[in-house]
Amino acid sequence: MSNILRYGTAGVAIILAIIILNCIRKNRLNLKYSLIWLATLLAILIAVLIPNLLEEVAKFLGFEVMSNMLFLVAIITLILITLSLTMIVSKQSKMIQLLIQEVSMLKANQKGEKK
């Protein structure tokens, strides 16, 4: 990996980390939901800043070409992020359903008291 690509990737990862931390600070993003993004950015920084780390890991895992390993890691990371977001949406959907039921019960009690 050339130095220009290495420094460019590190710069983009740092900029994204700053954006995520700024969103957390302004309460636009919860910390627990941003941890997977911050962990991913940290892994990218470690992989970029340690020379030949990716090549050695690819060799160790039996990949002939480092890009194949990177695609696999990217796909697995995206699957984990999607799974995490799906769990969050499912939990919020259940909470919304419970909230709707509670509001409906409160409205029914108010109508019963007015009669």
Short mmCIF file of C-alpha atoms in Angstrom, two decimals:
data_model
loop_
_atom_site.label_atom_id
_atom_site.label_comp_id
_atom_site.label_asym_id
_atom_site.label_seq_id
_atom_site.Cartn_x
_atom_site.Cartn_y
_atom_site.Cartn_z
CA MET A 1 0.00 0.00 0.00
CA SER A 2 1.46 3.34 -0.99
CA ASN A 3 2.05 6.05 1.59
CA ILE A 4 -0.41 8.41 -0.13
CA LEU A 5 -3.17 5.82 0.08
CA ARG A 6 -2.23 4.97 3.67
CA TYR A 7 -2.29 8.60 4.82
CA GLY A 8 -5.44 9.34 2.84
CA THR A 9 -7.28 6.42 4.41
CA ALA A 10 -6.09 7.40 7.88
CA GLY A 11 -7.22 10.99 7.24
CA VAL A 12 -10.69 9.89 6.12
CA ALA A 13 -11.02 7.59 9.16
CA ILE A 14 -10.04 10.42 11.51
CA ILE A 15 -12.47 12.83 9.84
CA LEU A 16 -15.29 10.28 10.13
CA ALA A 17 -14.44 9.69 13.80
CA ILE A 18 -14.60 13.44 14.43
CA ILE A 19 -17.97 13.63 12.67
CA ILE A 20 -19.33 10.73 14.73
CA LEU A 21 -18.02 12.19 17.99
CA ASN A 22 -19.54 15.56 17.07
CA CYS A 23 -22.91 13.88 16.43
CA ILE A 24 -22.66 12.19 19.83
CA ARG A 25 -21.81 15.49 21.50
CA LYS A 26 -24.83 17.21 19.88
CA ASN A 27 -27.13 14.28 20.87
CA ARG A 28 -27.88 13.41 17.24
CA LEU A 29 -26.43 9.94 17.75
CA ASN A 30 -26.50 7.74 20.84
CA LEU A 31 -23.18 6.47 22.09
CA LYS A 32 -24.26 2.84 22.18
CA TYR A 33 -25.29 2.99 18.51
CA SER A 34 -22.07 4.67 17.45
CA LEU A 35 -19.70 2.20 19.11
CA ILE A 36 -19.73 -0.18 16.13
CA TRP A 37 -18.76 2.71 13.83
CA LEU A 38 -16.00 3.87 16.15
CA ALA A 39 -14.70 0.31 16.50
CA THR A 40 -14.66 -0.08 12.71
CA LEU A 41 -12.77 3.19 12.29
CA LEU A 42 -10.27 2.14 14.95
CA ALA A 43 -9.68 -1.15 13.15
CA ILE A 44 -9.15 0.73 9.89
CA LEU A 45 -6.64 3.06 11.55
CA ILE A 46 -4.72 0.16 13.08
CA ALA A 47 -4.66 -1.72 9.77
CA VAL A 48 -3.48 1.34 7.87
CA LEU A 49 -0.87 2.59 10.32
CA ILE A 50 0.92 -0.72 10.89
CA PRO A 51 2.87 -1.49 7.71
CA ASN A 52 2.28 -4.89 6.08
CA LEU A 53 -0.25 -5.90 8.75
CA LEU A 54 -2.97 -6.63 6.21
CA GLU A 55 -0.61 -8.62 3.99
CA GLU A 56 0.55 -10.77 6.92
CA VAL A 57 -3.01 -11.37 8.13
CA ALA A 58 -4.10 -12.31 4.60
CA LYS A 59 -1.22 -14.77 4.29
CA PHE A 60 -1.97 -16.25 7.71
CA LEU A 61 -5.65 -16.75 6.87
CA GLY A 62 -4.79 -18.33 3.52
CA PHE A 63 -5.93 -15.59 1.15
CA GLU A 64 -3.89 -15.33 -2.02
CA VAL A 65 -4.83 -11.70 -2.62
CA MET A 66 -5.22 -9.14 0.16
CA SER A 67 -8.16 -7.49 -1.60
CA ASN A 68 -10.21 -10.69 -1.26
CA MET A 69 -9.70 -10.59 2.50
CA LEU A 70 -10.65 -6.91 2.61
CA PHE A 71 -13.86 -7.60 0.69
CA LEU A 72 -14.73 -10.41 3.11
CA VAL A 73 -14.04 -8.21 6.12
CA ALA A 74 -16.12 -5.39 4.59
CA ILE A 75 -19.02 -7.73 3.89
CA ILE A 76 -18.90 -9.19 7.42
CA THR A 77 -18.73 -5.68 8.92
CA LEU A 78 -21.74 -4.54 6.88
CA ILE A 79 -23.68 -7.64 7.90
CA LEU A 80 -22.91 -6.96 11.58
CA ILE A 81 -23.96 -3.31 11.24
CA THR A 82 -27.18 -4.37 9.49
CA LEU A 83 -27.90 -6.94 12.20
CA SER A 84 -27.28 -4.35 14.90
CA LEU A 85 -29.61 -1.84 13.25
CA THR A 86 -32.26 -4.52 12.69
CA MET A 87 -32.21 -5.39 16.39
CA ILE A 88 -32.58 -1.71 17.28
CA VAL A 89 -35.52 -1.28 14.90
CA SER A 90 -37.21 -4.41 16.27
CA LYS A 91 -36.84 -3.20 19.85
CA GLN A 92 -38.18 0.24 18.98
CA SER A 93 -41.10 -1.30 17.07
CA LYS A 94 -42.10 -3.28 20.17
CA MET A 95 -41.78 -0.16 22.31
CA ILE A 96 -43.95 1.83 19.89
CA GLN A 97 -46.59 -0.90 19.90
CA LEU A 98 -46.63 -0.90 23.71
CA LEU A 99 -46.87 2.89 23.75
CA ILE A 100 -49.82 2.84 21.33
CA GLN A 101 -51.60 0.30 23.52
CA GLU A 102 -51.04 2.37 26.65
CA VAL A 103 -52.26 5.57 24.98
CA SER A 104 -55.34 3.72 23.70
CA MET A 105 -56.09 2.46 27.20
CA LEU A 106 -55.70 5.98 28.62
CA LYS A 107 -58.05 7.39 25.99
CA ALA A 108 -60.59 4.66 26.70
CA ASN A 109 -60.41 5.43 30.44
CA GLN A 110 -60.91 9.16 29.77
CA LYS A 111 -63.98 8.48 27.63
CA GLY A 112 -65.39 6.21 30.35
CA GLU A 113 -64.92 8.89 33.00
CA LYS A 114 -66.66 11.56 30.89
CA LYS A 115 -69.87 9.52 30.59
#
